[in-house]
């Protein structure tokens, strides 16, 4: 738990004798540096007078993220700011549009590694020397320009105003602002107890040439400019992306940004995950670097990281570094490549999958298994989540680590899993499957039945997500039956290189379902008929005037009719009907009922009374289907029975 501020409360903090108005986008540490310089006090003293100091005169680094509820009031009172102005000095103002900030926590008793790993923030700020030098106003001439809040975000790598890449280190001593080289815990401000230092001075201590004494470097970061030479074309590219990033960051500070926030919710998470993929699969992703200069920067970053890994662990098993690159130019190159990978200009779902999946497969094969799991756990858009999931011959992989994201539909569909029958109707095969069936010379009715079941499983994955066992469960297909169908179809089609034809045919069926306006809710039908049976009176009417002799124990019964009607209405496999399932669960034999169904349905036997009974059952099934598709208040058997009796559509 955080310690309470030492020695102050909202009751005894007094307003400072003089204060300053924050610059637009100014950060809390930058504001404290300017205020301390104006009042000729140390930052630690100013923080104490504002109620921000804790133990050991340390200004907690976590205040960069947000001010504590008990501290913001005293701070605002001392600096004569409104509560809104005080909170605007922290990164909390970006939390609504930059998701990594929403869950990160900088613990005052720990270092800031977690914040850097999640690309949430860095206590050490990048900077633009031209911005720090001020805009020529009297205030900025005296105290310098603002240390901008967004410079603490890893996705800020350039200044669009001055068309330059940001700096991350002092050009004289090489120190990074507010990141100590020793083991001192990182606070909000370095050299916090020293007064008289201009806000734009380097505050890193350097050793004296003679003796052990040290002093601040004191180089003016706003004067000693080291402009990174960037090819003009590449500069335009990276500035264009930085402009997009800046605009999205500013949306969070706009009162009319609600609609835009919804549409851009995944912009940053997708960009960060894509950057990880570029690094983890390098050089496979080099084609997404738009120039040799950008590719060389990524290569330099990846190579340096690999060298550090192998130096610490010769077998290369050292933990993956998830932090953003420290060098802004390397960050720029990585993010530009990531944006190209995602295709932010087009945002085409299928295009993202086609581009991301090969890199994901490469990255996961080269690194430890938990790397893929870590990326899949990130809260990215459905399109990127689909592309990151492992696939095995067209289906989400059912083995190894499973995650909730596997329930994301594998395709953006307008139909739902409830619109998918458990066994693809024969009429759906006509057209989309013609070419496949023509090339599949060794097909049989038995093999085509497996094909129809596999197609139903894939349509369920497209619309409802999940692995094939999840889809089988949703369609009420036994697990072992689904597995056998997949085994048969994969073996048959892969041996003839026909699997791509199957995927194309299934996509055609999915497109038809997307465009359909009268889709059947097979899920509802399955639910309504889960415990339904043909009423005795209706069975008598169905058999009236028909000769049923000569079949012995396999003569049609009301159970036979119940199973067949369920099969017609739900387009399911009669062997998986609820009635047969109930018999198996009670350890009762299903042999006679299955034999009765086979006797009635065998094409050679469809004549005379059997053909007439089948015709009547089909007509009755149409009535049941109509009753199931009518809106009812509850899924009760009596609703179906009432609807059927009211329709009086049974053929005698």
JSON list of N, CA and C in Angstrom, two decimals, residues 555-595:
[
{"chain": "A", "resi": 555, "resn": "UNK", "atom": "N", "xyz": [-40.73, -52.54, -37.73]},
{"chain": "A", "resi": 555, "resn": "UNK", "atom": "CA", "xyz": [-41.83, -51.73, -38.23]},
{"chain": "A", "resi": 555, "resn": "UNK", "atom": "C", "xyz": [-41.73, -50.32, -37.66]},
{"chain": "A", "resi": 556, "resn": "UNK", "atom": "N", "xyz": [-42.10, -49.30, -38.45]},
{"chain": "A", "resi": 556, "resn": "UNK", "atom": "CA", "xyz": [-42.04, -47.92, -37.95]},
{"chain": "A", "resi": 556, "resn": "UNK", "atom": "C", "xyz": [-42.89, -47.73, -36.70]},
{"chain": "A", "resi": 557, "resn": "UNK", "atom": "N", "xyz": [-42.39, -46.97, -35.77]},
{"chain": "A", "resi": 557, "resn": "UNK", "atom": "CA", "xyz": [-43.11, -46.64, -34.55]},
{"chain": "A", "resi": 557, "resn": "UNK", "atom": "C", "xyz": [-43.14, -45.12, -34.39]},
{"chain": "A", "resi": 558, "resn": "UNK", "atom": "N", "xyz": [-43.80, -44.66, -33.33]},
{"chain": "A", "resi": 558, "resn": "UNK", "atom": "CA", "xyz": [-43.80, -43.22, -33.07]},
{"chain": "A", "resi": 558, "resn": "UNK", "atom": "C", "xyz": [-42.40, -42.72, -32.76]},
{"chain": "A", "resi": 559, "resn": "UNK", "atom": "N", "xyz": [-41.56, -43.60, -32.18]},
{"chain": "A", "resi": 559, "resn": "UNK", "atom": "CA", "xyz": [-40.16, -43.21, -31.94]},
{"chain": "A", "resi": 559, "resn": "UNK", "atom": "C", "xyz": [-39.43, -43.02, -33.25]},
{"chain": "A", "resi": 560, "resn": "UNK", "atom": "N", "xyz": [-39.73, -43.91, -34.21]},
{"chain": "A", "resi": 560, "resn": "UNK", "atom": "CA", "xyz": [-39.13, -43.76, -35.54]},
{"chain": "A", "resi": 560, "resn": "UNK", "atom": "C", "xyz": [-39.50, -42.40, -36.13]},
{"chain": "A", "resi": 561, "resn": "UNK", "atom": "N", "xyz": [-40.76, -42.07, -36.03]},
{"chain": "A", "resi": 561, "resn": "UNK", "atom": "CA", "xyz": [-41.23, -40.79, -36.57]},
{"chain": "A", "resi": 561, "resn": "UNK", "atom": "C", "xyz": [-40.60, -39.62, -35.83]},
{"chain": "A", "resi": 562, "resn": "UNK", "atom": "N", "xyz": [-40.47, -39.71, -34.51]},
{"chain": "A", "resi": 562, "resn": "UNK", "atom": "CA", "xyz": [-39.87, -38.63, -33.72]},
{"chain": "A", "resi": 562, "resn": "UNK", "atom": "C", "xyz": [-38.44, -38.34, -34.18]},
{"chain": "A", "resi": 563, "resn": "UNK", "atom": "N", "xyz": [-37.67, -39.41, -34.39]},
{"chain": "A", "resi": 563, "resn": "UNK", "atom": "CA", "xyz": [-36.28, -39.23, -34.80]},
{"chain": "A", "resi": 563, "resn": "UNK", "atom": "C", "xyz": [-36.20, -38.62, -36.20]},
{"chain": "A", "resi": 564, "resn": "UNK", "atom": "N", "xyz": [-37.02, -39.13, -37.11]},
{"chain": "A", "resi": 564, "resn": "UNK", "atom": "CA", "xyz": [-36.96, -38.62, -38.48]},
{"chain": "A", "resi": 564, "resn": "UNK", "atom": "C", "xyz": [-37.43, -37.18, -38.57]},
{"chain": "A", "resi": 565, "resn": "UNK", "atom": "N", "xyz": [-38.47, -36.84, -37.82]},
{"chain": "A", "resi": 565, "resn": "UNK", "atom": "CA", "xyz": [-38.95, -35.45, -37.82]},
{"chain": "A", "resi": 565, "resn": "UNK", "atom": "C", "xyz": [-37.87, -34.53, -37.25]},
{"chain": "A", "resi": 566, "resn": "UNK", "atom": "N", "xyz": [-37.24, -34.96, -36.17]},
{"chain": "A", "resi": 566, "resn": "UNK", "atom": "CA", "xyz": [-36.13, -34.18, -35.60]},
{"chain": "A", "resi": 566, "resn": "UNK", "atom": "C", "xyz": [-35.04, -33.98, -36.65]},
{"chain": "A", "resi": 567, "resn": "UNK", "atom": "N", "xyz": [-34.74, -35.05, -37.41]},
{"chain": "A", "resi": 567, "resn": "UNK", "atom": "CA", "xyz": [-33.70, -34.97, -38.44]},
{"chain": "A", "resi": 567, "resn": "UNK", "atom": "C", "xyz": [-34.07, -33.99, -39.53]},
{"chain": "A", "resi": 568, "resn": "UNK", "atom": "N", "xyz": [-35.32, -34.04, -40.00]},
{"chain": "A", "resi": 568, "resn": "UNK", "atom": "CA", "xyz": [-35.77, -33.13, -41.06]},
{"chain": "A", "resi": 568, "resn": "UNK", "atom": "C", "xyz": [-35.73, -31.67, -40.58]},
{"chain": "A", "resi": 569, "resn": "UNK", "atom": "N", "xyz": [-36.25, -31.44, -39.38]},
{"chain": "A", "resi": 569, "resn": "UNK", "atom": "CA", "xyz": [-36.42, -30.07, -38.90]},
{"chain": "A", "resi": 569, "resn": "UNK", "atom": "C", "xyz": [-35.09, -29.42, -38.55]},
{"chain": "A", "resi": 570, "resn": "UNK", "atom": "N", "xyz": [-34.21, -30.15, -37.90]},
{"chain": "A", "resi": 570, "resn": "UNK", "atom": "CA", "xyz": [-32.93, -29.57, -37.44]},
{"chain": "A", "resi": 570, "resn": "UNK", "atom": "C", "xyz": [-31.80, -29.78, -38.43]},
{"chain": "A", "resi": 571, "resn": "UNK", "atom": "N", "xyz": [-32.01, -30.60, -39.46]},
{"chain": "A", "resi": 571, "resn": "UNK", "atom": "CA", "xyz": [-30.95, -30.96, -40.40]},
{"chain": "A", "resi": 571, "resn": "UNK", "atom": "C", "xyz": [-29.76, -31.54, -39.64]},
{"chain": "A", "resi": 572, "resn": "UNK", "atom": "N", "xyz": [-30.08, -32.44, -38.73]},
{"chain": "A", "resi": 572, "resn": "UNK", "atom": "CA", "xyz": [-29.05, -33.12, -37.96]},
{"chain": "A", "resi": 572, "resn": "UNK", "atom": "C", "xyz": [-28.90, -34.56, -38.39]},
{"chain": "A", "resi": 573, "resn": "UNK", "atom": "N", "xyz": [-27.99, -35.27, -37.76]},
{"chain": "A", "resi": 573, "resn": "UNK", "atom": "CA", "xyz": [-27.76, -36.69, -38.01]},
{"chain": "A", "resi": 573, "resn": "UNK", "atom": "C", "xyz": [-28.70, -37.48, -37.11]},
{"chain": "A", "resi": 574, "resn": "UNK", "atom": "N", "xyz": [-29.51, -38.38, -37.71]},
{"chain": "A", "resi": 574, "resn": "UNK", "atom": "CA", "xyz": [-30.49, -39.10, -36.89]},
{"chain": "A", "resi": 574, "resn": "UNK", "atom": "C", "xyz": [-29.85, -39.89, -35.76]},
{"chain": "A", "resi": 575, "resn": "UNK", "atom": "N", "xyz": [-28.58, -40.32, -35.95]},
{"chain": "A", "resi": 575, "resn": "UNK", "atom": "CA", "xyz": [-27.90, -41.07, -34.89]},
{"chain": "A", "resi": 575, "resn": "UNK", "atom": "C", "xyz": [-27.61, -40.20, -33.67]},
{"chain": "A", "resi": 576, "resn": "UNK", "atom": "N", "xyz": [-27.67, -38.89, -33.84]},
{"chain": "A", "resi": 576, "resn": "UNK", "atom": "CA", "xyz": [-27.39, -37.97, -32.73]},
{"chain": "A", "resi": 576, "resn": "UNK", "atom": "C", "xyz": [-28.66, -37.30, -32.21]},
{"chain": "A", "resi": 577, "resn": "UNK", "atom": "N", "xyz": [-29.80, -37.86, -32.55]},
{"chain": "A", "resi": 577, "resn": "UNK", "atom": "CA", "xyz": [-31.07, -37.29, -32.09]},
{"chain": "A", "resi": 577, "resn": "UNK", "atom": "C", "xyz": [-31.20, -37.44, -30.59]},
{"chain": "A", "resi": 578, "resn": "UNK", "atom": "N", "xyz": [-31.94, -36.55, -29.94]},
{"chain": "A", "resi": 578, "resn": "UNK", "atom": "CA", "xyz": [-32.11, -36.63, -28.48]},
{"chain": "A", "resi": 578, "resn": "UNK", "atom": "C", "xyz": [-32.70, -37.95, -28.01]},
{"chain": "A", "resi": 579, "resn": "UNK", "atom": "N", "xyz": [-33.61, -38.52, -28.79]},
{"chain": "A", "resi": 579, "resn": "UNK", "atom": "CA", "xyz": [-34.25, -39.77, -28.37]},
{"chain": "A", "resi": 579, "resn": "UNK", "atom": "C", "xyz": [-33.25, -40.92, -28.33]},
{"chain": "A", "resi": 580, "resn": "UNK", "atom": "N", "xyz": [-32.44, -41.06, -29.36]},
{"chain": "A", "resi": 580, "resn": "UNK", "atom": "CA", "xyz": [-31.40, -42.09, -29.36]},
{"chain": "A", "resi": 580, "resn": "UNK", "atom": "C", "xyz": [-30.37, -41.82, -28.27]},
{"chain": "A", "resi": 581, "resn": "UNK", "atom": "N", "xyz": [-30.06, -40.53, -28.05]},
{"chain": "A", "resi": 581, "resn": "UNK", "atom": "CA", "xyz": [-29.12, -40.20, -26.98]},
{"chain": "A", "resi": 581, "resn": "UNK", "atom": "C", "xyz": [-29.66, -40.60, -25.61]},
{"chain": "A", "resi": 582, "resn": "UNK", "atom": "N", "xyz": [-30.95, -40.40, -25.39]},
{"chain": "A", "resi": 582, "resn": "UNK", "atom": "CA", "xyz": [-31.55, -40.77, -24.11]},
{"chain": "A", "resi": 582, "resn": "UNK", "atom": "C", "xyz": [-31.51, -42.28, -23.91]},
{"chain": "A", "resi": 583, "resn": "UNK", "atom": "N", "xyz": [-31.73, -43.05, -24.98]},
{"chain": "A", "resi": 583, "resn": "UNK", "atom": "CA", "xyz": [-31.66, -44.51, -24.88]},
{"chain": "A", "resi": 583, "resn": "UNK", "atom": "C", "xyz": [-30.25, -44.95, -24.50]},
{"chain": "A", "resi": 584, "resn": "UNK", "atom": "N", "xyz": [-29.24, -44.33, -25.10]},
{"chain": "A", "resi": 584, "resn": "UNK", "atom": "CA", "xyz": [-27.87, -44.70, -24.77]},
{"chain": "A", "resi": 584, "resn": "UNK", "atom": "C", "xyz": [-27.54, -44.36, -23.32]},
{"chain": "A", "resi": 585, "resn": "UNK", "atom": "N", "xyz": [-27.97, -43.20, -22.85]},
{"chain": "A", "resi": 585, "resn": "UNK", "atom": "CA", "xyz": [-27.69, -42.80, -21.47]},
{"chain": "A", "resi": 585, "resn": "UNK", "atom": "C", "xyz": [-28.35, -43.73, -20.46]},
{"chain": "A", "resi": 586, "resn": "UNK", "atom": "N", "xyz": [-29.49, -44.31, -20.84]},
{"chain": "A", "resi": 586, "resn": "UNK", "atom": "CA", "xyz": [-30.18, -45.24, -19.92]},
{"chain": "A", "resi": 586, "resn": "UNK", "atom": "C", "xyz": [-29.74, -46.68, -20.12]},
{"chain": "A", "resi": 587, "resn": "UNK", "atom": "N", "xyz": [-28.68, -46.86, -20.95]},
{"chain": "A", "resi": 587, "resn": "UNK", "atom": "CA", "xyz": [-28.14, -48.19, -21.23]},
{"chain": "A", "resi": 587, "resn": "UNK", "atom": "C", "xyz": [-29.17, -49.10, -21.91]},
{"chain": "A", "resi": 588, "resn": "UNK", "atom": "N", "xyz": [-30.11, -48.49, -22.62]},
{"chain": "A", "resi": 588, "resn": "UNK", "atom": "CA", "xyz": [-31.09, -49.27, -23.38]},
{"chain": "A", "resi": 588, "resn": "UNK", "atom": "C", "xyz": [-30.58, -49.46, -24.80]},
{"chain": "A", "resi": 589, "resn": "UNK", "atom": "N", "xyz": [-31.02, -50.53, -25.43]},
{"chain": "A", "resi": 589, "resn": "UNK", "atom": "CA", "xyz": [-30.55, -50.81, -26.79]},
{"chain": "A", "resi": 589, "resn": "UNK", "atom": "C", "xyz": [-31.17, -49.84, -27.78]},
{"chain": "A", "resi": 590, "resn": "UNK", "atom": "N", "xyz": [-30.38, -49.44, -28.75]},
{"chain": "A", "resi": 590, "resn": "UNK", "atom": "CA", "xyz": [-30.87, -48.57, -29.83]},
{"chain": "A", "resi": 590, "resn": "UNK", "atom": "C", "xyz": [-30.97, -49.35, -31.14]},
{"chain": "A", "resi": 591, "resn": "UNK", "atom": "N", "xyz": [-30.66, -50.65, -31.09]},
{"chain": "A", "resi": 591, "resn": "UNK", "atom": "CA", "xyz": [-30.56, -51.44, -32.32]},
{"chain": "A", "resi": 591, "resn": "UNK", "atom": "C", "xyz": [-31.85, -51.47, -33.10]},
{"chain": "A", "resi": 592, "resn": "UNK", "atom": "N", "xyz": [-32.97, -51.76, -32.44]},
{"chain": "A", "resi": 592, "resn": "UNK", "atom": "CA", "xyz": [-34.24, -51.89, -33.15]},
{"chain": "A", "resi": 592, "resn": "UNK", "atom": "C", "xyz": [-34.70, -50.56, -33.73]},
{"chain": "A", "resi": 593, "resn": "UNK", "atom": "N", "xyz": [-34.53, -49.48, -32.97]},
{"chain": "A", "resi": 593, "resn": "UNK", "atom": "CA", "xyz": [-34.96, -48.17, -33.46]},
{"chain": "A", "resi": 593, "resn": "UNK", "atom": "C", "xyz": [-34.12, -47.75, -34.66]},
{"chain": "A", "resi": 594, "resn": "UNK", "atom": "N", "xyz": [-32.82, -47.97, -34.61]},
{"chain": "A", "resi": 594, "resn": "UNK", "atom": "CA", "xyz": [-31.95, -47.62, -35.74]},
{"chain": "A", "resi": 594, "resn": "UNK", "atom": "C", "xyz": [-32.30, -48.48, -36.95]},
{"chain": "A", "resi": 595, "resn": "UNK", "atom": "N", "xyz": [-32.57, -49.76, -36.71]},
{"chain": "A", "resi": 595, "resn": "UNK", "atom": "CA", "xyz": [-32.96, -50.65, -37.82]},
{"chain": "A", "resi": 595, "resn": "UNK", "atom": "C", "xyz": [-34.26, -50.20, -38.45]}
]
